[in-house]
XYZ file of C-alpha atoms in Angstrom:
767
model
C 88.335 14.636 -0.152
C 87.068 14.863 -4.083
C 83.844 15.831 -5.129
C 82.598 14.493 -9.197
C 80.729 17.286 -11.090
C 79.194 16.640 -14.457
C 78.170 19.464 -16.870
C 75.159 18.867 -19.477
C 75.531 21.587 -21.900
C 72.467 21.559 -24.575
C 74.351 23.881 -27.654
C 73.095 24.472 -31.227
C 71.007 21.411 -33.544
C 74.799 22.090 -35.339
C 76.662 21.022 -31.867
C 73.969 18.526 -30.356
C 74.903 17.623 -26.521
C 78.013 17.450 -24.811
C 78.939 16.410 -21.503
C 82.045 17.114 -19.563
C 82.927 15.963 -15.939
C 85.792 17.903 -13.837
C 86.912 16.410 -10.414
C 88.008 18.819 -8.448
C 91.140 18.040 -5.541
C 91.353 19.210 -2.306
C 93.514 21.970 -3.467
C 91.349 24.366 -5.383
C 93.893 26.879 -6.209
C 96.333 24.107 -7.994
C 93.708 23.528 -10.503
C 94.803 24.854 -13.968
C 93.402 28.476 -14.815
C 92.035 26.813 -18.423
C 90.200 24.436 -16.697
C 88.695 26.752 -14.535
C 87.503 29.119 -16.896
C 86.060 26.345 -19.093
C 84.391 25.205 -15.813
C 82.900 28.581 -15.710
C 81.472 28.982 -19.259
C 79.897 25.207 -19.140
C 78.249 26.851 -16.150
C 77.251 29.426 -18.079
C 75.762 27.590 -20.854
C 73.908 25.415 -18.384
C 71.732 28.084 -17.457
C 71.228 28.947 -21.136
C 69.802 25.841 -21.643
C 67.795 25.668 -18.374
C 66.161 29.162 -19.619
C 65.672 27.462 -23.342
C 64.362 24.270 -21.810
C 61.751 26.311 -19.587
C 60.439 28.435 -22.900
C 60.172 25.004 -24.460
C 57.998 23.634 -21.765
C 56.056 26.661 -21.273
C 55.272 26.303 -24.871
C 54.081 22.612 -24.692
C 51.991 23.427 -21.932
C 50.379 26.302 -23.870
C 49.340 23.832 -26.819
C 48.627 21.157 -24.445
C 46.038 23.704 -22.406
C 44.959 24.572 -25.872
C 44.029 21.379 -26.634
C 42.507 20.497 -23.050
C 39.710 23.626 -23.697
C 39.151 22.400 -27.312
C 38.529 18.799 -25.872
C 35.883 20.286 -23.162
C 34.325 22.517 -25.549
C 34.473 19.673 -28.194
C 32.306 17.492 -25.535
C 29.863 19.951 -24.404
C 28.724 20.289 -28.123
C 29.456 17.513 -30.583
C 31.568 14.243 -29.636
C 32.158 13.721 -33.398
C 34.566 16.827 -32.891
C 36.375 15.101 -30.380
C 36.861 12.488 -32.422
C 38.085 15.201 -35.038
C 40.903 16.361 -32.613
C 41.904 12.251 -31.719
C 42.091 12.594 -35.225
C 44.197 15.466 -35.741
C 46.381 15.965 -32.668
C 47.891 12.232 -31.492
C 49.010 14.209 -28.250
C 45.366 14.676 -27.227
C 45.107 10.538 -26.346
C 46.406 11.696 -22.959
C 45.548 14.647 -22.170
C 43.678 14.516 -18.428
C 40.407 16.901 -17.621
C 38.543 17.240 -14.699
C 39.281 16.591 -10.855
C 39.216 12.736 -11.838
C 42.035 13.279 -14.112
C 40.218 11.369 -16.881
C 41.141 11.500 -20.706
C 38.521 11.958 -23.427
C 37.960 8.179 -23.546
C 37.307 8.116 -19.835
C 34.548 11.049 -19.789
C 33.250 9.312 -23.434
C 32.636 6.051 -21.114
C 31.791 7.636 -18.663
C 29.027 9.877 -20.335
C 27.726 6.287 -22.430
C 29.021 7.165 -25.669
C 30.101 3.876 -26.587
C 29.582 4.227 -29.984
C 32.315 7.590 -29.813
C 34.200 5.291 -27.333
C 35.178 2.679 -29.794
C 36.079 5.456 -32.506
C 38.367 6.691 -30.357
C 39.963 3.472 -28.870
C 39.981 2.420 -33.031
C 42.067 5.746 -33.778
C 44.480 5.038 -30.665
C 45.042 1.773 -32.146
C 45.167 2.443 -35.907
C 47.434 5.769 -35.237
C 50.163 4.676 -32.539
C 52.498 1.718 -32.445
C 51.571 -1.383 -29.999
C 53.583 -0.001 -27.557
C 52.406 3.514 -27.396
C 48.895 1.970 -28.126
C 49.081 0.347 -24.965
C 50.576 3.248 -22.737
C 47.458 5.315 -24.027
C 44.495 2.502 -23.313
C 46.459 1.871 -19.746
C 46.489 5.760 -18.569
C 44.817 5.608 -15.332
C 42.749 8.291 -13.731
C 42.899 9.931 -10.169
C 41.338 6.377 -9.009
C 43.897 4.382 -10.887
C 40.633 3.276 -13.625
C 41.850 2.328 -16.758
C 38.996 2.633 -19.653
C 38.910 -0.586 -19.699
C 37.879 -0.666 -15.763
C 34.772 2.072 -16.960
C 33.902 0.035 -19.802
C 33.729 -3.238 -17.568
C 32.005 -1.145 -14.629
C 29.217 -0.057 -17.371
C 28.839 -3.184 -19.180
C 29.954 -2.325 -22.552
C 30.591 -5.543 -23.507
C 31.424 -4.319 -27.199
C 33.716 -1.668 -26.280
C 35.935 -4.134 -23.728
C 36.288 -6.265 -27.083
C 37.561 -3.215 -28.509
C 40.320 -2.821 -26.209
C 41.320 -6.629 -26.026
C 40.641 -8.494 -29.011
C 43.538 -8.419 -30.988
C 46.005 -6.691 -28.524
C 48.973 -8.232 -28.230
C 49.157 -6.395 -24.589
C 46.087 -7.811 -23.493
C 47.095 -9.381 -20.322
C 48.755 -5.977 -19.245
C 45.268 -4.622 -19.545
C 43.435 -7.429 -17.973
C 45.575 -7.186 -14.928
C 45.720 -3.284 -14.480
C 44.149 -2.523 -10.749
C 42.917 0.818 -9.785
C 43.890 2.412 -6.514
C 40.758 2.079 -4.496
C 40.091 -1.091 -4.062
C 43.006 -3.068 -5.996
C 40.644 -4.256 -8.638
C 40.778 -5.487 -12.023
C 38.351 -4.884 -14.591
C 37.423 -8.587 -14.232
C 36.060 -7.612 -10.535
C 34.969 -4.330 -11.440
C 32.440 -5.835 -14.256
C 31.284 -8.224 -10.939
C 31.170 -5.010 -8.492
C 29.045 -3.644 -10.566
C 26.711 -6.368 -11.783
C 27.474 -6.622 -15.380
C 27.170 -10.360 -16.176
C 27.798 -10.229 -20.078
C 30.730 -8.036 -19.528
C 32.203 -10.361 -16.537
C 32.233 -13.465 -18.717
C 33.140 -11.679 -21.690
C 36.252 -10.275 -20.282
C 36.695 -14.024 -18.372
C 36.828 -15.716 -22.137
C 39.501 -12.881 -22.988
C 42.125 -14.873 -20.543
C 44.565 -17.445 -21.691
C 43.452 -19.650 -19.148
C 40.924 -20.247 -16.328
C 43.659 -19.991 -13.911
C 44.606 -16.537 -15.024
C 41.092 -15.328 -15.024
C 40.781 -16.510 -11.344
C 43.640 -14.509 -10.515
C 42.053 -11.460 -12.098
C 38.974 -12.216 -10.546
C 39.860 -11.142 -6.794
C 41.597 -8.141 -5.312
C 44.483 -7.866 -2.862
C 42.476 -8.407 0.097
C 41.304 -12.185 -1.602
C 37.602 -11.029 -2.296
C 36.820 -12.630 -5.437
C 33.839 -11.459 -8.143
C 31.881 -14.848 -6.282
C 32.155 -12.632 -2.946
C 31.051 -9.237 -4.116
C 28.267 -10.714 -6.279
C 26.680 -12.313 -3.005
C 27.748 -9.359 -1.167
C 25.661 -6.856 -3.541
C 22.840 -9.306 -4.302
C 23.866 -10.365 -8.019
C 22.415 -13.764 -7.928
C 22.469 -14.561 -11.098
C 26.212 -13.294 -11.692
C 26.770 -15.265 -8.672
C 24.860 -18.779 -9.792
C 26.729 -18.447 -13.114
C 30.197 -17.934 -11.776
C 29.674 -21.204 -9.451
C 28.994 -23.055 -12.390
C 31.510 -21.466 -14.728
C 34.496 -22.305 -11.953
C 33.731 -23.977 -9.168
C 37.347 -22.668 -7.407
C 35.479 -19.486 -6.663
C 33.031 -21.603 -3.700
C 36.252 -22.684 -1.860
C 37.958 -19.775 -1.848
C 38.583 -17.960 1.471
C 39.325 -14.101 2.307
C 42.207 -12.706 3.910
C 39.447 -12.515 7.205
C 38.636 -15.932 6.697
C 35.339 -15.165 4.748
C 33.969 -17.670 2.887
C 31.299 -17.216 -0.057
C 28.731 -19.037 2.506
C 29.834 -16.609 5.016
C 28.958 -13.638 2.947
C 25.717 -15.643 2.246
C 25.192 -16.108 5.895
C 25.199 -12.003 6.167
C 22.101 -11.496 4.052
C 18.885 -12.334 5.947
C 16.372 -10.498 3.536
C 17.825 -12.950 0.724
C 15.610 -15.674 2.276
C 11.748 -15.908 3.149
C 12.692 -16.336 6.997
C 14.186 -12.646 6.862
C 11.217 -10.801 6.039
C 7.906 -10.171 7.518
C 5.036 -10.298 5.469
C 1.238 -9.274 6.215
C -1.921 -11.768 5.833
C -2.824 -10.550 2.245
C 0.821 -10.292 1.067
C 1.769 -13.704 1.959
C -1.275 -14.779 0.189
C -0.165 -13.269 -2.839
C 3.582 -14.054 -2.128
C 2.531 -17.762 -2.666
C 0.996 -17.000 -6.378
C 3.691 -15.374 -7.572
C 5.539 -17.803 -9.955
C 9.572 -17.485 -10.604
C 11.465 -19.190 -12.538
C 14.792 -20.785 -11.116
C 18.440 -19.990 -12.634
C 19.662 -22.397 -15.500
C 23.455 -22.093 -15.914
C 25.199 -20.855 -18.689
C 22.055 -18.361 -19.884
C 23.677 -15.717 -21.085
C 21.059 -15.130 -24.241
C 18.784 -12.524 -23.584
C 15.301 -13.811 -22.811
C 12.499 -12.828 -24.985
C 10.039 -10.436 -23.303
C 6.096 -10.622 -24.089
C 5.502 -8.674 -26.747
C 2.079 -6.068 -25.825
C 0.466 -4.239 -28.960
C 1.412 -0.296 -29.047
C -1.810 0.583 -28.837
C -2.304 -0.117 -25.498
C -1.095 0.449 -22.071
C 2.112 -1.056 -20.409
C 0.327 -1.726 -17.574
C -1.851 -4.271 -19.401
C 1.047 -6.491 -19.674
C -0.797 -8.965 -16.976
C -3.799 -9.341 -18.338
C -1.691 -10.415 -21.536
C 0.184 -12.766 -19.591
C -2.670 -14.386 -17.822
C -4.784 -14.777 -21.135
C -1.657 -16.481 -22.592
C -1.301 -18.717 -20.073
C -5.227 -19.713 -19.894
C -4.485 -20.404 -23.641
C -1.808 -22.453 -23.702
C -3.467 -24.678 -20.269
C -6.523 -25.187 -22.634
C -3.893 -26.552 -25.335
C -2.663 -28.612 -22.618
C -5.828 -30.106 -21.711
C -7.029 -31.066 -25.114
C -3.648 -32.851 -25.645
C -3.562 -34.412 -22.367
C -7.432 -35.610 -23.107
C -6.487 -37.064 -26.744
C -3.340 -39.124 -25.237
C -0.808 -36.954 -26.791
C 1.230 -35.966 -23.664
C 4.209 -36.648 -24.974
C 4.080 -33.266 -26.657
C 3.897 -31.206 -23.341
C 6.882 -29.926 -21.714
C 7.427 -31.185 -18.166
C 7.979 -27.632 -16.484
C 9.453 -27.406 -13.359
C 7.524 -25.400 -11.139
C 9.131 -23.972 -8.250
C 8.580 -25.424 -4.534
C 6.994 -22.121 -3.082
C 4.190 -21.702 -5.416
C 3.018 -25.196 -5.578
C 3.778 -26.255 -1.994
C 3.261 -29.807 -1.489
C 0.254 -30.075 -3.862
C 0.573 -32.596 -6.855
C 3.072 -34.755 -5.031
C 2.865 -38.388 -6.191
C 0.816 -37.284 -8.926
C 3.892 -37.991 -11.345
C 4.310 -41.478 -10.240
C 1.933 -43.585 -12.564
C 2.706 -47.030 -10.716
C 2.469 -45.458 -7.176
C -0.581 -47.049 -5.281
C -2.860 -44.748 -2.717
C -3.871 -45.569 0.602
C -6.412 -48.040 -0.586
C -3.889 -50.387 -2.975
C -5.650 -48.063 -5.801
C -3.278 -47.296 -7.945
C -2.650 -43.246 -8.325
C -3.449 -40.830 -10.996
C -1.124 -40.998 -14.764
C 1.651 -38.706 -14.837
C -0.135 -36.826 -17.544
C -2.935 -36.118 -14.717
C -0.122 -34.825 -12.588
C 1.095 -31.929 -14.971
C -2.302 -31.028 -15.669
C -3.743 -30.332 -12.137
C -0.089 -27.944 -11.844
C -0.801 -26.068 -14.653
C -4.711 -25.447 -13.128
C -3.060 -24.251 -10.100
C -0.295 -21.942 -11.763
C -3.128 -20.484 -13.795
C -5.341 -20.180 -10.503
C -2.341 -18.059 -9.270
C -2.274 -15.919 -12.189
C -6.018 -14.965 -11.740
C -5.114 -14.041 -7.809
C -2.501 -11.939 -9.105
C -4.724 -9.859 -11.662
C -6.926 -9.560 -8.309
C -4.237 -8.432 -5.997
C -3.013 -6.114 -8.530
C -5.960 -4.177 -7.968
C -5.100 -4.306 -4.421
C -1.550 -3.695 -4.175
C -0.630 -1.748 -7.574
C 2.278 -2.331 -9.877
C 4.911 -1.398 -7.710
C 3.966 -3.611 -4.620
C 3.386 -6.559 -7.294
C 7.000 -5.947 -8.508
C 8.099 -5.557 -5.076
C 7.050 -9.129 -4.095
C 8.169 -10.312 -7.084
C 11.516 -9.440 -6.520
C 11.849 -10.424 -3.079
C 10.197 -13.815 -4.213
C 12.985 -13.952 -7.016
C 15.500 -13.207 -4.770
C 14.688 -16.060 -1.862
C 14.514 -18.597 -4.764
C 17.747 -17.714 -6.554
C 19.201 -17.115 -2.939
C 18.245 -20.944 -2.178
C 19.560 -22.345 -5.520
C 23.205 -20.999 -4.553
C 22.889 -21.849 -0.786
C 22.804 -25.533 -1.934
C 25.365 -25.243 -4.808
C 27.805 -23.635 -1.944
C 26.981 -26.855 0.620
C 27.271 -29.288 -1.823
C 30.673 -28.012 -3.367
C 31.490 -27.998 0.487
C 30.849 -31.575 1.264
C 33.602 -32.443 -1.170
C 35.829 -31.051 1.485
C 34.686 -33.304 4.507
C 35.271 -36.799 5.986
C 32.695 -38.326 4.387
C 33.836 -37.675 0.871
C 37.764 -37.711 1.763
C 38.238 -40.016 4.389
C 41.878 -41.491 3.614
C 42.678 -37.923 4.372
C 41.962 -38.005 8.198
C 42.430 -40.151 11.469
C 40.885 -43.516 12.123
C 38.580 -41.922 14.992
C 35.632 -41.414 12.512
C 33.622 -39.198 15.102
C 36.064 -37.009 15.693
C 37.625 -36.642 12.183
C 34.168 -36.104 10.635
C 34.090 -33.103 13.066
C 37.571 -32.186 12.604
C 37.304 -32.013 8.927
C 34.095 -29.811 8.732
C 35.480 -26.867 11.286
C 38.832 -27.129 9.188
C 36.550 -26.283 5.893
C 34.191 -23.736 7.549
C 37.044 -21.796 9.819
C 40.204 -22.538 8.347
C 40.411 -19.465 6.699
C 40.460 -17.773 10.177
C 36.819 -16.800 10.666
C 35.501 -16.129 14.170
C 32.756 -17.836 13.318
C 31.780 -20.586 11.136
C 28.750 -19.953 8.502
C 25.916 -21.866 10.457
C 26.797 -19.669 13.614
C 26.359 -16.476 11.050
C 23.458 -17.197 9.930
C 22.136 -18.051 13.281
C 22.807 -14.533 14.224
C 21.152 -13.472 11.631
C 18.031 -15.588 11.657
C 18.391 -17.353 8.371
C 16.484 -20.422 8.931
C 17.048 -22.034 5.898
C 20.750 -22.078 6.550
C 21.218 -23.284 9.505
C 18.700 -26.000 8.161
C 20.501 -27.201 5.243
C 23.785 -26.867 7.025
C 22.732 -29.042 9.967
C 21.136 -31.316 7.637
C 24.266 -32.166 5.610
C 27.156 -31.633 8.449
C 25.279 -32.647 11.715
C 28.361 -31.838 13.864
C 28.245 -28.478 13.065
C 25.675 -28.367 16.041
C 29.347 -28.355 18.003
C 30.706 -25.188 16.457
C 31.443 -22.847 18.706
C 32.810 -18.950 17.674
C 36.501 -17.644 19.254
C 34.301 -16.238 22.226
C 33.090 -20.071 22.901
C 29.617 -19.394 21.905
C 27.420 -22.248 20.085
C 24.701 -21.748 18.304
C 21.881 -21.828 20.952
C 23.520 -19.138 22.403
C 23.839 -16.691 19.424
C 20.626 -17.582 18.304
C 19.291 -16.256 21.898
C 21.259 -13.342 21.966
C 20.292 -11.860 18.651
C 16.485 -12.770 19.572
C 16.385 -14.886 16.774
C 13.216 -17.049 17.878
C 12.492 -18.867 14.727
C 15.796 -20.197 14.795
C 15.919 -21.128 18.718
C 12.719 -22.900 18.407
C 13.568 -24.797 15.362
C 17.124 -26.032 17.408
C 14.927 -27.328 20.068
C 11.990 -29.065 17.869
C 14.255 -31.049 15.743
C 16.647 -33.953 16.699
C 19.596 -31.530 16.155
C 20.352 -30.763 19.988
C 20.944 -34.786 20.659
C 21.660 -33.997 24.519
C 19.632 -31.323 24.987
C 20.478 -30.078 28.852
C 24.232 -30.082 28.163
C 23.553 -27.991 25.125
C 21.296 -25.585 27.059
C 23.547 -25.058 29.547
C 26.752 -24.353 27.181
C 28.884 -21.649 28.700
C 31.067 -19.229 26.680
C 34.834 -17.845 27.874
C 33.477 -15.743 30.793
C 31.207 -18.539 32.008
C 27.526 -16.738 30.018
C 24.740 -19.264 29.433
C 22.187 -18.841 26.991
C 19.992 -16.737 29.450
C 22.540 -14.458 30.668
C 23.067 -13.826 26.617
C 19.449 -13.232 26.196
C 19.519 -10.668 29.615
C 22.033 -8.787 27.917
C 20.290 -6.003 25.856
C 21.278 -6.684 22.060
C 19.576 -4.354 19.199
C 16.786 -2.931 21.637
C 15.147 -1.876 18.040
C 14.920 -5.234 16.103
C 11.465 -6.454 17.047
C 8.425 -5.744 14.864
C 6.760 -2.438 16.663
C 9.106 0.260 17.450
C 7.504 1.515 20.977
C 9.383 1.389 23.528
C 6.816 -0.035 25.938
C 6.411 -2.862 23.432
C 10.008 -3.237 23.101
C 10.213 -3.591 26.890
C 7.195 -6.400 26.457
C 9.189 -8.412 23.825
C 12.510 -7.982 25.557
C 10.511 -9.392 28.689
C 8.652 -12.553 26.755
C 11.860 -13.408 25.352
C 13.735 -14.035 28.493
C 10.719 -15.810 30.047
C 10.743 -18.195 27.484
C 14.631 -18.796 27.023
C 14.425 -18.927 30.968
C 11.542 -21.832 30.816
C 13.309 -23.718 27.881
C 16.621 -23.529 29.910
C 15.651 -23.323 33.491
C 19.539 -22.360 34.021
C 18.170 -18.844 35.943
C 20.394 -19.818 39.369
C 23.681 -19.932 37.212
C 26.515 -17.081 37.742
C 28.843 -15.860 35.214
C 32.980 -15.428 35.892
C 32.048 -11.762 37.727
C 29.480 -13.507 39.790
C 26.272 -12.312 38.420
C 23.056 -13.873 37.851
C 21.306 -13.803 34.507
C 17.954 -11.480 36.191
C 20.566 -9.116 37.853
C 21.836 -8.390 34.307
C 18.407 -8.127 32.802
C 17.420 -5.420 35.629
C 20.535 -3.351 35.325
C 20.379 -3.649 31.312
C 16.853 -2.472 30.915
C 16.853 0.035 33.036
C 16.858 2.933 30.593
C 14.390 0.747 28.469
C 11.982 0.316 31.476
C 12.176 4.280 32.302
C 11.436 5.178 28.343
C 8.111 2.871 28.777
C 6.745 4.207 31.788
C 7.015 7.670 30.166
C 5.224 6.598 27.026
C 2.608 4.745 29.055
C 1.859 7.683 31.287
C 1.738 9.583 28.139
C -0.537 7.639 26.583
C -2.890 6.770 29.274
C -3.560 10.737 30.512
C -4.210 11.669 26.460
C -6.636 8.623 26.158
C -8.388 9.318 29.893
C -8.636 12.550 28.802
C -10.656 11.471 25.426
C -12.118 8.746 27.718
C -13.860 11.544 29.773
C -14.741 14.126 27.247
C -16.517 11.399 25.176
C -18.433 10.307 28.568
C -19.436 13.770 29.428
C -21.197 13.932 25.835
C -22.591 10.965 25.369
C -24.180 11.206 29.110
C -25.705 14.412 27.979
C -26.973 13.635 24.592
C -28.436 10.192 26.019
C -30.520 12.609 28.761
C -31.823 14.131 25.738
C -34.762 12.583 23.519
C -35.117 13.516 20.019
C -38.498 14.679 19.240
C -39.204 15.155 22.721
C -41.828 13.123 24.831
C -45.215 12.150 23.884
C -47.503 14.202 26.173
C -50.335 11.701 26.594
C -48.355 8.893 27.839
C -44.732 10.387 28.589
C -43.178 7.643 26.167
C -40.779 9.049 23.024
C -42.619 10.012 20.117
C -39.983 8.131 17.940
C -39.965 5.026 19.977
C -40.903 2.715 17.124
C -38.412 4.710 14.499
C -35.689 2.821 13.590
C -33.025 5.363 13.897
C -34.521 6.229 17.581
C -33.807 2.095 18.540
C -30.369 2.663 16.900
C -29.847 6.157 18.837
C -30.344 4.381 22.169
C -28.684 1.415 21.708
C -25.423 3.247 20.719
C -25.566 5.879 23.241
C -25.743 3.335 26.199
C -22.592 1.577 24.393
C -20.941 4.881 24.163
C -21.455 5.881 27.455
C -20.600 2.744 29.124
C -17.301 1.769 27.249
C -16.445 5.181 27.668
C -16.532 5.015 31.454
C -15.072 1.864 31.290
C -11.825 2.959 29.253
C -11.722 5.814 31.738
C -11.137 3.217 34.550
C -8.785 1.375 33.314
C -6.454 4.231 31.983
C -6.713 5.384 35.605
C -5.682 2.603 36.878
C -2.659 1.907 34.639
C -1.786 5.701 35.610
C -2.059 5.113 39.231
C 0.200 1.375 39.373
C 3.455 1.087 39.500
C 4.560 -1.476 37.446
C 7.334 -3.665 37.478
C 9.315 -5.909 34.805
C 7.212 -9.135 34.962
C 3.906 -7.065 34.503
C 5.106 -5.856 31.139
C 4.673 -9.406 29.718
C 1.136 -9.962 30.157
C -0.907 -7.678 32.727
C 0.218 -4.315 31.285
C -0.279 -4.665 27.521
C -3.840 -6.511 28.319
C -5.092 -3.838 30.357
C -3.502 -1.418 27.520
C -5.606 -3.356 24.946
C -8.826 -3.601 26.695
C -8.941 0.142 27.559
C -7.887 0.933 23.693
C -10.756 -0.979 22.489
C -13.122 0.438 24.307
C -12.399 4.120 23.877
C -12.346 3.262 20.081
C -15.844 1.239 20.504
C -17.117 4.400 22.628
C -15.679 6.400 19.632
C -17.255 4.605 16.722
C -20.782 4.070 19.125
C -20.768 8.190 19.808
C -20.675 8.750 15.958
C -23.562 6.699 15.442
C -25.263 7.918 17.883
C -24.962 11.607 17.127
C -25.927 10.703 12.908
C -28.858 8.597 14.051
C -30.008 11.307 16.856
C -29.791 14.235 14.377
C -31.362 12.502 11.054
C -34.511 12.281 13.365
C -34.512 15.503 14.082
C -34.217 16.762 10.121
C -37.561 17.434 8.337
C -38.584 14.693 5.471
C -36.892 16.726 2.694
C -33.710 16.929 4.060
C -33.435 13.358 5.665
C -31.785 11.653 2.429
C -29.738 14.948 1.392
C -27.418 14.171 4.504
C -26.530 10.608 3.951
C -23.495 11.278 1.838
C -22.663 13.704 4.207
C -22.921 10.911 6.825
C -21.267 8.850 4.579
C -18.207 10.649 3.768
C -17.726 11.485 7.584
C -18.007 7.292 7.913
C -15.858 6.823 5.103
C -12.669 9.104 6.799
C -12.890 7.505 10.068
C -12.794 3.812 8.434
C -9.954 5.130 6.189
C -8.168 5.577 9.198
C -8.566 2.918 11.579
C -7.780 0.999 8.130
C -4.329 2.613 8.538
C -3.974 2.089 12.045
C -5.572 -1.658 12.175
C -2.256 -3.325 11.433
C -0.522 -1.583 14.285
C -3.617 -2.564 16.328
C -3.076 -6.324 15.120
C 0.556 -6.340 15.675
C -0.163 -5.139 19.796
C -2.639 -8.125 20.016
C -0.011 -10.871 18.640
C 2.680 -8.859 20.687
C 0.397 -9.580 23.866
C -0.533 -13.076 22.671
C 2.406 -14.603 21.304
C 4.148 -16.739 23.273
C 7.280 -15.743 21.417
C 8.056 -12.808 19.481
C 8.578 -12.128 15.898
C 11.414 -10.340 14.204
C 12.217 -7.783 11.366
C 14.935 -6.359 9.974
C 15.275 -2.664 9.357
C 16.295 -3.412 5.775
C 13.571 -5.112 5.058
C 12.844 -4.298 1.515
C 8.919 -4.529 1.731
């Protein structure tokens, strides 16, 4: 056995370095004595060099620590001091600071000191060789983010250009991936929604293929995926128009961009709930559609500085009105060619003005329709009337409410544009566009080509099934319009689109499928079964997201569940079919909703006890007051003294109404308390009884208040009569405010009781 040892000794400056390799045999005693002595001396020299190296390292660490402290103090004071340190000591370029192990350049970018960061970049480039500059600019922090990552994340286009332009190793910087998500600077810019930074880096790549490779992570999640997922609609729209390959790229788990879009229910109008007044105002808002390749900053309306900023709407309305007047003058004078045919979005104008832009189109009686300039004139009038309504609703909803509604509609319009583009891109890879790539059996070839495209990446559901589960009617309708055979799609569990819509309580999608001709053979579609022989009614009987309905009260949730089960049962008629476990839908419904039924009964008992106590109290007070005549009786004829006074007549009527309604509500609540209700009673009988009882109770409260005010008015002297009117007004105002706040809930209760199909709302509803 032989051992090979290498000794390295670091001597003085004049000796340099020398190494000695010594072979020791098995018998150490045979080694020459001089060689052993030389080996011992070399070991001693090794120890000395080790101590010298440690001393040098300690000295360097001390210098580094001093520079680090100097940088920290400079950042607390002035960033110009940091620039001076970078000029004086190149070693400061790579010193890392803080828990995230950032360099001073990282810290400058995080602090949004763009001018300072550009100066630091220029110092690094001009004071170092190209390779050394590459090493410094590609230095990552603890998360693996380089300075270019942070510049892209903060949307600093000029800083990105300073780092990349003129750098011979720019591809290394663009290809750098961080540790947290294996993201490149390109992907990081898209992740943070910085459109200008993304396309600036995109153009710096040598080819589009190279830029495409840098725009996705290791799990194949592209910049388009993340832009759609985080709601950066403008960025997503421009990405698709710049490179169509993004629209067809499938992530590691089979997610296409259309899958990601189908997971965003609130990005579409069918995914949010709007009250009556908000719905009116929603259609009055004008939103511009996205246009490809618009990277220039939009010019905003300039409001004089002497006015408050909230006068923006008034200035905009006046500007629109002036443009409308100019357009009208030009149209009347025949100079319609000077008027731009501005496109208005569909939701703003609805179907108004359709057919007006066709001068040769004839009406129902054979007469020629309006000239095209009149159509544009009427559209302009509609637009400006909408502006007037905007001003009116601005006073009702306030600027924050208007801003939220405008952002919501903007999101809806832009997501529809992106949806249409993605579906049109999908058509290029199906049978209709490429029939030569599939077999002779046309029906099967069409179906297989669509399934291959939408489910080719191994996704558990196709986009239409995902959209049906999330209640996005727009995607479902558009996909069925372009790909009718997707009605046959099934997920990995064997569920079709009707079963998915029924399971997730998407009533508007379910109704849409039943009312249209997409379900060609209705009976087999409605009686479809999954892997476990469950029908759509079985899925409806299963408790799925009980908090998803409009009203979160336990009793009303139970009401919605019962109404939805009865509705699906009526449309399918499959209540006597068993699954693979031999269970009927009604049996599953009763078992899954047992806990919800207990909570509903508990809520009913608590509510009825409270309301019956209040009704009894009102009945007692009103009965006592009705037996007392304000002002007394006339001793001569026994009639009330104020019988011809208006206040006395109001007192008499209101006391009678309060007494009758309070007794009625008391009897209703006692009846509800003493009756044992089953599942079916939650559909109509119980809600109707509660509505009648609550209505009677609220009426008795209002009548009691009127009775008291009118009776008290008669008892005051003349000089105090009109002094108490403000007190009555304030009292009525407070009660009216309370009623106004609770009125929407009462309306929802009425809708929940008398509507055949429940409505759906999402927790992430932005409004």
